[in-house]
Structures are given as C-alpha cells and as structure tokens.
Coordinates of C-alpha atoms in Angstrom, one line a residue:
M3 CA 88.7 49.8 63.9
V4 CA 91.9 49.7 61.6
L5 CA 94.6 47.4 62.5
E6 CA 98.1 49.1 61.6
Q7 CA 100.0 46.1 61.4
A8 CA 98.7 42.8 59.1
P9 CA 97.6 39.9 61.3
R10 CA 99.6 37.3 62.5
G11 CA 98.7 34.0 60.9
T12 CA 99.1 30.2 61.9
L13 CA 101.8 27.9 60.0
M14 CA 100.2 26.4 57.1
Q15 CA 98.8 22.7 57.4
T16 CA 100.8 20.4 54.7
A17 CA 99.4 17.5 52.9
T18 CA 100.9 15.0 55.7
H19 CA 98.1 16.2 58.1
I20 CA 95.0 14.4 58.8
E21 CA 92.2 15.2 56.1
H22 CA 90.1 17.9 56.4
D23 CA 86.8 16.6 57.9
P24 CA 83.7 18.4 57.0
S25 CA 81.1 16.6 58.8
A26 CA 83.3 17.8 62.0
E27 CA 82.4 21.4 62.0
A28 CA 81.0 23.9 59.6
T29 CA 83.4 24.9 56.6
A30 CA 84.3 28.6 56.1
A31 CA 82.4 28.3 52.7
R32 CA 79.0 27.1 54.4
Q33 CA 79.6 29.5 57.4
L34 CA 80.1 32.6 54.5
A35 CA 77.1 31.1 52.5
R36 CA 74.9 31.4 55.5
R37 CA 75.8 34.8 56.2
F38 CA 75.3 36.2 52.3
A39 CA 72.0 34.1 51.2
G40 CA 70.6 35.8 54.3
M41 CA 71.7 39.7 53.3
N42 CA 69.3 41.9 51.8
Y43 CA 68.8 45.8 51.1
D44 CA 66.9 46.1 54.8
S45 CA 69.7 44.1 56.8
L46 CA 72.7 46.6 55.2
P47 CA 74.0 49.0 57.3
E48 CA 74.1 52.8 56.5
Q49 CA 77.7 52.4 56.6
A50 CA 78.0 50.1 53.6
R51 CA 75.5 51.5 51.6
S52 CA 77.1 54.8 51.6
A53 CA 80.7 53.2 51.1
M54 CA 79.0 51.4 48.5
K55 CA 77.7 54.2 46.4
R56 CA 80.7 56.1 47.1
L57 CA 82.6 53.7 45.6
L58 CA 80.4 52.8 42.5
L59 CA 80.8 56.7 41.3
D60 CA 84.8 56.3 41.5
Y61 CA 84.8 53.1 39.7
L62 CA 83.0 54.1 37.1
G63 CA 84.6 57.5 36.2
V64 CA 88.1 55.2 36.5
A65 CA 86.5 52.8 34.3
L66 CA 85.4 55.1 31.5
A67 CA 88.6 57.1 31.4
G68 CA 90.3 53.3 31.3
S69 CA 88.5 52.3 28.8
Q70 CA 89.9 54.6 26.5
T71 CA 93.6 53.7 27.4
E72 CA 95.4 50.9 24.5
S73 CA 94.6 48.2 27.2
G74 CA 90.9 49.1 27.5
R75 CA 90.3 49.3 24.2
I76 CA 92.2 46.1 23.3
A77 CA 90.3 44.3 26.1
R78 CA 86.7 45.8 24.7
A79 CA 87.8 44.5 21.0
Y80 CA 88.4 41.1 22.7
A81 CA 85.2 41.1 24.7
A82 CA 83.1 41.7 21.5
S83 CA 85.1 39.3 19.5
D84 CA 83.1 36.1 20.3
G85 CA 79.9 37.4 19.8
G86 CA 76.8 35.7 22.0
H87 CA 74.1 37.2 24.2
T88 CA 74.3 41.0 24.2
D89 CA 73.2 41.5 28.3
S90 CA 75.8 43.6 29.5
T91 CA 77.4 46.8 28.6
L92 CA 81.0 47.5 27.5
I93 CA 81.9 50.8 29.7
G94 CA 83.1 53.4 27.2
G95 CA 82.2 51.6 24.3
A96 CA 78.9 51.0 22.3
G97 CA 77.6 47.8 22.6
K98 CA 76.4 44.6 24.9
V99 CA 78.1 41.3 25.1
P100 CA 77.9 38.6 27.8
A101 CA 78.2 39.0 31.6
G102 CA 81.5 37.1 31.7
Q103 CA 82.9 39.4 28.7
A104 CA 81.6 42.7 29.8
A105 CA 83.0 41.7 33.6
F106 CA 86.5 41.0 31.9
A107 CA 87.0 44.0 29.8
N108 CA 85.2 46.3 32.2
A109 CA 87.9 45.0 35.2
I110 CA 90.7 45.7 32.8
S111 CA 89.7 48.9 31.9
S112 CA 88.9 50.0 35.6
H113 CA 92.8 48.6 36.1
S114 CA 94.3 50.6 33.2
I115 CA 95.2 54.2 35.2
E116 CA 96.1 53.5 38.4
L117 CA 93.4 55.7 39.8
D118 CA 91.1 52.4 41.3
D119 CA 90.6 52.3 44.8
I120 CA 92.7 50.5 47.7
D121 CA 92.5 48.2 50.6
V122 CA 93.9 50.2 53.7
F123 CA 96.8 47.7 53.8
A124 CA 97.3 48.5 50.2
Y125 CA 97.4 45.0 49.2
F126 CA 94.3 44.8 46.8
H127 CA 91.7 47.0 44.8
F128 CA 88.1 46.1 45.6
S129 CA 86.4 47.5 42.4
P130 CA 87.6 45.9 39.3
P131 CA 86.8 42.6 40.3
V132 CA 83.9 42.7 42.2
F133 CA 81.7 45.8 40.7
S134 CA 82.8 44.6 36.7
A135 CA 81.1 41.1 37.9
A136 CA 78.2 43.0 39.6
L137 CA 77.1 45.2 37.2
A138 CA 77.5 42.5 34.2
A139 CA 75.5 40.4 36.1
A140 CA 73.1 43.1 37.3
Q141 CA 72.1 43.9 34.1
E142 CA 72.0 40.0 32.8
C143 CA 69.3 39.7 35.5
S144 CA 67.7 43.3 35.4
A145 CA 68.2 43.8 39.2
D146 CA 67.2 46.9 40.8
G147 CA 69.8 49.3 42.4
R148 CA 69.1 48.1 45.9
K149 CA 69.8 44.8 45.0
L150 CA 73.0 46.1 43.3
L151 CA 74.1 47.3 46.4
V152 CA 73.5 44.2 48.7
A153 CA 75.7 42.2 45.6
L154 CA 78.4 44.8 45.7
A155 CA 78.7 45.1 49.9
A156 CA 78.6 40.9 49.9
G157 CA 81.4 40.6 47.1
C158 CA 83.6 43.2 49.1
E159 CA 83.3 41.8 52.5
M160 CA 84.0 38.2 50.7
M161 CA 86.9 39.7 49.1
E162 CA 88.7 41.4 52.0
R163 CA 87.9 38.5 54.5
V164 CA 90.0 36.1 52.3
S165 CA 92.9 38.8 51.8
R166 CA 92.8 39.3 55.9
A167 CA 93.0 35.6 56.0
A168 CA 95.9 35.3 53.4
N169 CA 97.9 38.8 53.5
P170 CA 100.7 39.1 53.8
S171 CA 102.1 35.9 53.0
L172 CA 100.0 35.8 49.8
R173 CA 101.7 38.9 48.3
D174 CA 105.2 37.9 49.8
R175 CA 104.9 34.7 47.9
S176 CA 104.2 37.1 44.7
Y177 CA 100.6 36.5 44.1
H178 CA 98.7 39.5 43.0
S179 CA 95.5 39.8 45.5
T180 CA 93.5 41.6 43.2
P181 CA 92.2 38.7 40.9
T182 CA 93.3 35.9 43.4
C183 CA 90.9 37.4 46.2
G184 CA 89.0 39.3 44.0
V185 CA 87.5 35.7 42.4
F186 CA 85.8 35.1 45.6
G187 CA 84.3 38.7 45.7
A188 CA 83.2 38.6 41.9
A189 CA 81.4 35.2 42.7
I190 CA 79.4 36.2 45.6
A191 CA 78.4 39.2 44.2
A192 CA 77.0 37.6 41.0
G193 CA 75.6 35.0 43.1
T194 CA 73.9 37.3 45.5
L195 CA 72.4 39.2 42.1
W196 CA 71.2 35.7 40.7
D197 CA 69.6 34.7 43.9
L198 CA 71.6 31.5 44.6
D199 CA 70.4 29.4 47.5
E200 CA 73.0 28.7 50.5
S201 CA 74.2 25.4 48.9
R202 CA 74.6 26.7 45.4
I203 CA 76.8 29.8 47.2
V204 CA 78.9 27.3 48.9
S205 CA 79.4 25.7 45.2
A206 CA 80.3 29.5 43.8
I207 CA 82.8 29.6 46.8
G208 CA 84.7 26.3 45.5
L209 CA 84.4 27.2 42.0
A210 CA 85.6 30.3 42.4
G211 CA 88.9 28.8 44.3
A212 CA 89.9 26.7 41.2
Q213 CA 90.0 29.6 39.4
A214 CA 92.1 31.9 41.8
C215 CA 94.9 33.4 40.2
G216 CA 97.1 36.4 39.4
I217 CA 101.2 37.1 39.7
L218 CA 103.0 40.2 40.6
E219 CA 105.4 39.8 37.7
F220 CA 104.0 43.0 36.2
H221 CA 106.5 45.9 37.2
G222 CA 107.6 46.4 33.5
P223 CA 106.5 48.1 30.3
A224 CA 104.2 45.9 29.4
M225 CA 100.3 46.1 30.0
Q226 CA 100.5 42.8 32.2
K227 CA 99.1 44.6 35.3
R228 CA 96.0 45.9 34.0
F229 CA 95.1 42.3 33.2
S230 CA 95.0 41.0 36.4
P231 CA 91.7 41.7 37.6
G232 CA 89.7 40.6 34.3
P233 CA 90.1 36.9 34.8
G234 CA 89.2 37.4 38.4
A235 CA 85.8 39.1 37.5
R236 CA 85.0 36.7 34.7
G237 CA 86.0 33.6 37.2
G238 CA 83.5 34.7 39.2
I239 CA 80.8 35.1 36.9
T240 CA 82.1 31.6 35.9
A241 CA 82.2 30.1 39.4
A242 CA 78.2 31.7 40.1
R243 CA 76.7 30.8 36.9
M244 CA 77.9 27.2 37.1
A245 CA 76.8 26.9 40.5
Q246 CA 73.4 28.2 39.4
L247 CA 73.0 25.4 36.8
G248 CA 73.8 22.6 39.3
F249 CA 77.7 22.2 39.0
T250 CA 78.7 21.3 42.7
G251 CA 81.9 23.0 44.2
Q252 CA 84.0 21.8 47.2
D253 CA 83.1 23.5 50.2
S254 CA 86.4 23.2 52.3
V255 CA 88.2 25.0 49.1
L256 CA 89.4 27.7 51.6
E257 CA 91.1 25.8 54.5
G258 CA 91.1 22.8 53.7
P259 CA 94.8 20.9 53.4
R260 CA 95.1 21.3 49.9
G261 CA 92.7 24.6 49.7
F262 CA 93.2 27.9 48.7
L263 CA 95.1 29.1 51.8
T264 CA 97.5 26.4 51.9
A265 CA 98.7 26.4 48.5
Y266 CA 99.2 30.0 48.1
T267 CA 100.3 31.2 51.6
D268 CA 103.2 30.5 53.9
I269 CA 101.6 31.8 56.7
H270 CA 98.1 32.1 57.5
D271 CA 94.9 33.1 59.8
A272 CA 91.9 30.9 58.6
A273 CA 89.5 31.9 61.9
R274 CA 89.8 35.4 59.8
L275 CA 87.3 34.2 56.9
T276 CA 84.8 34.2 59.3
D277 CA 85.4 36.4 62.5
G278 CA 82.3 38.2 63.4
L279 CA 79.8 36.9 61.2
D280 CA 76.7 37.5 63.5
E281 CA 78.0 41.3 63.3
P282 CA 77.8 44.2 60.8
F283 CA 81.4 44.1 58.7
Q284 CA 82.6 47.2 58.6
L285 CA 84.2 47.9 54.9
D286 CA 87.1 50.4 54.9
I287 CA 87.9 51.5 51.1
E288 CA 90.2 54.0 50.4
F289 CA 90.6 56.3 47.2
K290 CA 93.4 57.4 44.7
P291 CA 94.1 61.0 44.0
Y292 CA 97.2 59.9 42.1
A293 CA 97.3 57.8 39.1
C294 CA 100.3 55.1 40.5
A295 CA 100.6 52.4 42.5
R296 CA 99.1 53.2 46.1
P297 CA 102.1 52.6 48.3
I298 CA 103.7 55.4 46.5
H299 CA 101.2 57.9 47.5
N300 CA 102.9 58.5 50.9
A301 CA 106.1 59.6 49.1
I302 CA 104.3 61.9 46.8
D303 CA 102.5 63.9 49.8
C304 CA 106.0 64.2 51.2
A305 CA 107.1 65.8 48.0
L306 CA 104.3 67.8 47.6
R307 CA 104.7 69.3 51.2
I308 CA 108.3 70.1 50.6
R309 CA 107.5 71.7 47.2
E310 CA 104.6 73.7 49.2
R311 CA 106.4 74.3 51.7
Q312 CA 110.1 75.4 50.7
H313 CA 109.7 75.8 46.9
P314 CA 113.2 73.7 46.1
D315 CA 115.0 74.8 43.3
L316 CA 114.8 71.3 41.5
A317 CA 118.3 71.8 39.5
A318 CA 120.0 72.5 43.0
I319 CA 118.7 69.3 44.6
R320 CA 121.8 67.1 45.6
S321 CA 119.6 63.9 47.0
I322 CA 116.1 62.9 47.9
T323 CA 116.3 59.7 50.2
V324 CA 112.9 57.7 50.8
A325 CA 112.8 55.9 54.0
R326 CA 110.1 53.0 53.7
H327 CA 108.9 50.5 56.1
P328 CA 110.1 47.2 55.4
S329 CA 106.9 46.0 54.0
W330 CA 107.0 47.6 50.9
A331 CA 110.7 49.0 50.9
H332 CA 112.1 46.7 48.1
K333 CA 109.5 47.7 45.5
H334 CA 108.3 50.2 43.2
Q335 CA 112.1 50.6 42.7
N336 CA 113.0 51.6 39.0
K337 CA 115.2 54.8 38.7
T338 CA 114.5 54.0 34.4
P339 CA 111.0 53.3 33.8
A340 CA 110.5 52.8 29.5
S341 CA 107.0 53.4 29.8
Y342 CA 104.1 55.2 31.5
H343 CA 103.2 51.8 32.7
A344 CA 106.4 51.4 34.5
A345 CA 106.4 55.1 35.4
Q346 CA 103.2 54.4 37.6
M347 CA 105.1 51.7 39.2
S348 CA 108.0 53.7 40.1
M349 CA 108.8 55.5 43.2
H350 CA 111.5 57.5 42.0
Y351 CA 109.3 59.1 38.9
S352 CA 106.5 59.7 40.8
V353 CA 108.3 61.7 43.6
A354 CA 110.2 63.9 40.5
V355 CA 107.5 64.4 38.8
A356 CA 105.1 65.7 42.0
L357 CA 108.1 67.8 43.0
R358 CA 108.2 69.4 39.2
D359 CA 104.5 70.0 38.4
G360 CA 103.0 69.7 41.6
R361 CA 100.8 67.1 41.1
A362 CA 100.5 63.2 40.0
L363 CA 97.7 62.7 37.7
L364 CA 97.2 61.1 34.1
E365 CA 98.7 63.6 32.3
E366 CA 101.8 63.3 34.5
F367 CA 102.4 59.6 33.6
S368 CA 103.3 60.0 30.1
D369 CA 105.9 58.5 27.5
A370 CA 106.9 62.5 26.6
N371 CA 107.6 63.1 30.5
L372 CA 110.1 60.4 30.5
R373 CA 112.5 61.8 28.4
D374 CA 112.7 64.8 30.5
P375 CA 116.4 65.8 31.6
A376 CA 115.1 67.5 34.6
L377 CA 113.1 64.4 35.7
Q378 CA 115.8 61.8 34.5
R379 CA 118.2 63.6 37.0
L380 CA 116.0 63.7 39.9
M381 CA 115.3 59.8 39.7
Q382 CA 118.8 59.2 40.0
V383 CA 119.7 61.2 42.7
T384 CA 116.4 59.5 44.8
D385 CA 117.3 56.8 47.0
I386 CA 115.2 54.3 49.1
T387 CA 116.2 53.0 52.4
T388 CA 114.7 50.8 54.9
D389 CA 113.2 52.2 58.3
P390 CA 111.6 49.3 60.1
G391 CA 110.4 52.0 63.1
L392 CA 108.1 53.3 60.6
P393 CA 104.7 53.0 62.3
R394 CA 102.8 51.3 59.2
G395 CA 103.6 49.4 56.1
V396 CA 102.9 52.3 53.7
S397 CA 104.7 54.6 56.0
C398 CA 107.1 57.2 54.3
R399 CA 109.8 59.8 55.5
M400 CA 111.7 62.0 52.6
T401 CA 114.7 64.1 53.1
V402 CA 115.4 66.6 50.2
T403 CA 119.1 67.8 50.6
M404 CA 120.2 70.5 48.7
N405 CA 123.6 71.5 47.3
D406 CA 124.3 74.3 49.8
G407 CA 123.3 71.4 52.5
R408 CA 119.9 72.8 53.2
N409 CA 117.7 69.9 53.9
W410 CA 114.0 69.1 54.5
T411 CA 112.0 66.3 56.1
E412 CA 108.3 65.2 55.7
Q413 CA 106.7 62.1 57.0
V414 CA 103.3 60.8 55.9
D415 CA 101.9 57.6 57.5
Y416 CA 98.6 58.0 56.0
P417 CA 98.1 59.4 52.6
K418 CA 95.6 61.5 50.9
G419 CA 92.7 59.3 50.3
S420 CA 93.2 57.2 53.3
I421 CA 90.5 56.7 55.9
Q422 CA 92.6 59.0 58.5
E423 CA 93.1 61.4 55.5
P424 CA 90.0 61.0 53.3
M425 CA 89.0 62.5 50.0
S426 CA 85.7 64.9 50.4
D427 CA 82.5 63.8 48.7
A428 CA 83.3 67.1 46.5
E429 CA 86.9 65.5 45.7
I430 CA 85.4 62.3 44.6
E431 CA 82.8 63.8 42.3
A432 CA 85.3 66.3 40.6
K433 CA 87.2 63.4 40.1
F434 CA 84.4 61.2 38.5
M435 CA 83.9 64.3 36.4
R436 CA 87.5 64.7 35.0
L437 CA 87.9 61.6 34.2
A438 CA 84.1 60.7 32.6
E439 CA 83.8 64.1 30.8
P440 CA 85.9 63.3 28.1
V441 CA 84.4 59.9 27.0
I442 CA 80.6 60.5 27.7
G443 CA 79.9 64.1 27.7
K444 CA 79.1 66.4 30.4
S445 CA 75.6 66.1 30.5
A446 CA 75.7 62.3 30.5
A447 CA 78.9 62.3 33.1
A448 CA 76.3 64.6 35.3
R449 CA 73.5 62.1 35.0
L450 CA 75.6 59.3 35.5
A451 CA 76.8 60.8 38.7
E452 CA 73.2 61.9 39.9
T453 CA 72.0 58.3 39.7
S454 CA 75.0 56.2 41.0
Q455 CA 74.6 58.3 44.0
Q456 CA 70.7 57.5 44.1
V457 CA 70.8 54.1 42.7
E458 CA 68.8 52.5 45.2
R459 CA 66.0 54.6 43.6
C460 CA 67.1 52.2 40.1
K461 CA 64.5 50.2 39.2
D462 CA 67.0 48.6 36.5
V463 CA 70.5 48.9 36.7
N464 CA 70.8 48.8 32.7
A465 CA 69.6 52.4 33.2
L466 CA 72.4 53.4 34.8
M467 CA 74.8 51.3 32.6
D468 CA 73.4 52.5 29.6
L469 CA 75.1 56.2 30.7
T470 CA 78.1 54.5 30.2
V471 CA 78.0 54.3 26.4
R472 CA 80.8 56.5 24.8
A473 CA 79.6 59.7 23.2
A474 CA 79.6 60.1 19.5
P475 CA 82.7 61.9 18.0
V476 CA 82.0 65.5 17.4
R477 CA 82.2 65.9 13.7

C-alpha cells in the first residue's frame, strides 16, 4: 500500500544522549545485513523480478541517451583517464574501466537527461546509483542475470528503506536523496554480487555511511545536478570492496547518536529502516515520460489536458496559475532559465512548452527554445501558489485564464508514469527505443531490449553490457 503522506518521524537524538549500545539489541545494519545475505533468486517475489526487468530496460535507454550529452561525455572521459583494470563497460562509449569508475560515469549519464525513474514521493531516483553500481560489479565477477536481479532488488530496497526513515527532513535540509540514500543501495547491490557474508555486509553499510553525500544546490545552468549520483554509485562500490577485503565499518552508522539519521535530518523514524523484515518488500517504482524534474510532471499533465480539450490560443492567454502542495510549492520556480539544464528544473518553462508543443520530451528542452518569445511570454504570465488542501505532495491544480475572461482548470494528483497512472510495457519499450537507437543503432537496441527483458536467462552480464557500446558512426 502506498502512503499518501511522508511518515511522521521522531525527534533526533543529540550527542548529549546516552551512547548507543550495540550489545543491547541488533543494530539496523545487522538486521538488514541478515536479510540481504539470505536473499536469492528463488526467494525473490515475481513482482520484484518484473519490476527490476522493467527498470533495467528504462535505465539502459536513459543511460545510453545521457551518455551522449556533454555531461555524459565528460564523465566517460574522466572515467577512462586514470586507466586500470578493464572490467566494466562505459555505457555509450567504446571501452571498459575499473568497476568504480564505470559506476561513477554511468550514474552521471543516466541522470543527465531527466528521464530516470522516481520513487512515489519524488524524493529520489533508484537506478542511477543502484543499477550503475550493480552492473559494473556484475561485470567484474561475470555474474549471471539471476544474481543481477537479486542485487538490483536488494539495492533498491535498501535505498528506499533509508529514504523512508530520513525523508522528508533529509530533503528539507537540502540534501539530495539520490546519492545520499543511494550510496547505501549501491553498496548492498555490489556486496550481494560479490557474495559478502553477513558481517561484511554490515561493514559495507557502515562504510557507505561514511561516504553519504549530495546537496540540492543545483537548480541553475551548471551540470551540477547530473554529477550527484556519480559519487553515490562509486562510493557503494568502494564500500563493498573495502568490506570484502576486511575493512570493518560501524554497525550503528544509520541510527546511532552521531549516525546518518542524526547528522542528516531534524526529524526521522529509525523504525522505518527495519519495518517488515520478515515480509516481502514491495518496490513501488514510477517512470518518467517527460524530460524534467518529476514534481513538475503533474503540471505538464494539467497543461496537456487543457491543450487537448480547449485548444487555447497561446497569444490570448492572460495568466496561468499553478496551485501546488506546500511540500513542493517553493521549488522549481524559475521564470528565466538560462540553459536547458535550468529549464528542466523550471515549472514555468515546462508548462509553457507543453502548452505550445503538446509534449515535453528531450527535444523540447533546448537552448534554442529558451529564446522563443512566445515561450518567454508564457513563462512570465505563469505564477505558482500554495494550497495545503491538495491531497498529495506532488498534486497540482492549474487554471488558464484567457483575455476574454474564459478560464479552464485541471487537477492532477497522480501523473503519467505513476503507480496509479502507469506507463504500459509498450510505452516503456517505445521510450527505450527512442533513446537507444540513435546511440547503438536499431538492431543492437532491439537485441538489448530483448536481452534485458529475459535477463534471468543471461549466463554472463557482460553479454548484456556488450550491447551498450556505441555504434560506429556511418561514413
């Protein structure tokens, strides 16, 4: 069951409280390590297997397209610059690098076009840190597809458990949940693939906590946001590798008096870390049809409905009012984005381009469009208000008022791609092909789609990743 509001937390402990006594009870890391050490393909619910295969297809398409952006190309160049073992593939490139470097670059690529997956509260993206680390680690040990699926599910579960315990306070303190929580998921994914025993998984969690990082100061023209999941993916690889070699980590790193929750939140609920450990964990993963920040998607859906139903003359629009829940109302407010990076974080631009073009795909977020006088005018007449009565954090109600006094209102609580309004398998595959074909060619894209959707039959993940190498340019 999906909760509609973020869970209430408990007031944080301070350093003046009694020191945590690991001997009194099993720490969260120890309880989680016991669960993940015991996971295997046969114990993985069919729902989780299916969810991971869907997300794998989506991730590969997004990462391939993102690898060809400026931020993706720079990340690949950096990953290849230090040399080392040639274990893991740089998606969209033509070579292999050490696993940590591949995880770093691929995480950045997969976050470079704002089409990566999202959790139900729009706090974080599962795949950039977890899938990037898992695929790189799987290649290094030549894992099969079944083992990969277990690692992906374990990593996503770990990431979501940390987020549930820490958010929304983590976000409200300006930490970026994708890398901050993702480093734990990446460590579990890599550790699962490398067969870490229970005690070493505990250490991997501790060492992941020592590397948790990521801030939300990135809503400008720079590439800063694209960078965020890179350290999380690489940090997870590092944590698992160090633990594998015998480096021990702190078992109370999550809930201890100076641990992750205390350091990164004002309010948290440590019990959420270990709720239902004896039950199957439901992974609720949402997908993005529009190339911008997920909390903007509700407004895009409103705009598309008004466009389709009313066919407004854009030049005759007097005002656009977007009511948002207080949870997100003060974010994504930018009437003058200076780059397409900034436009992808701008509610005003995204609404304007959706009204004009009837879509908000990669092509719509361009520097050329930023100079369009019609879009600039629509951005200026768009205002965001706050309505605490809206039912969900990402809910949106839009009113378009015309010069002649007519007005139309639409409200969207669950955007396209959500659990309640899902993208179909056909839509996910069409998205993948649209993103992958220009990079690796139609034939390879089709083979990659088929292989990823039957990945449990794959004897070696390297065979899957070999299909992500960029096609030679046509001469």
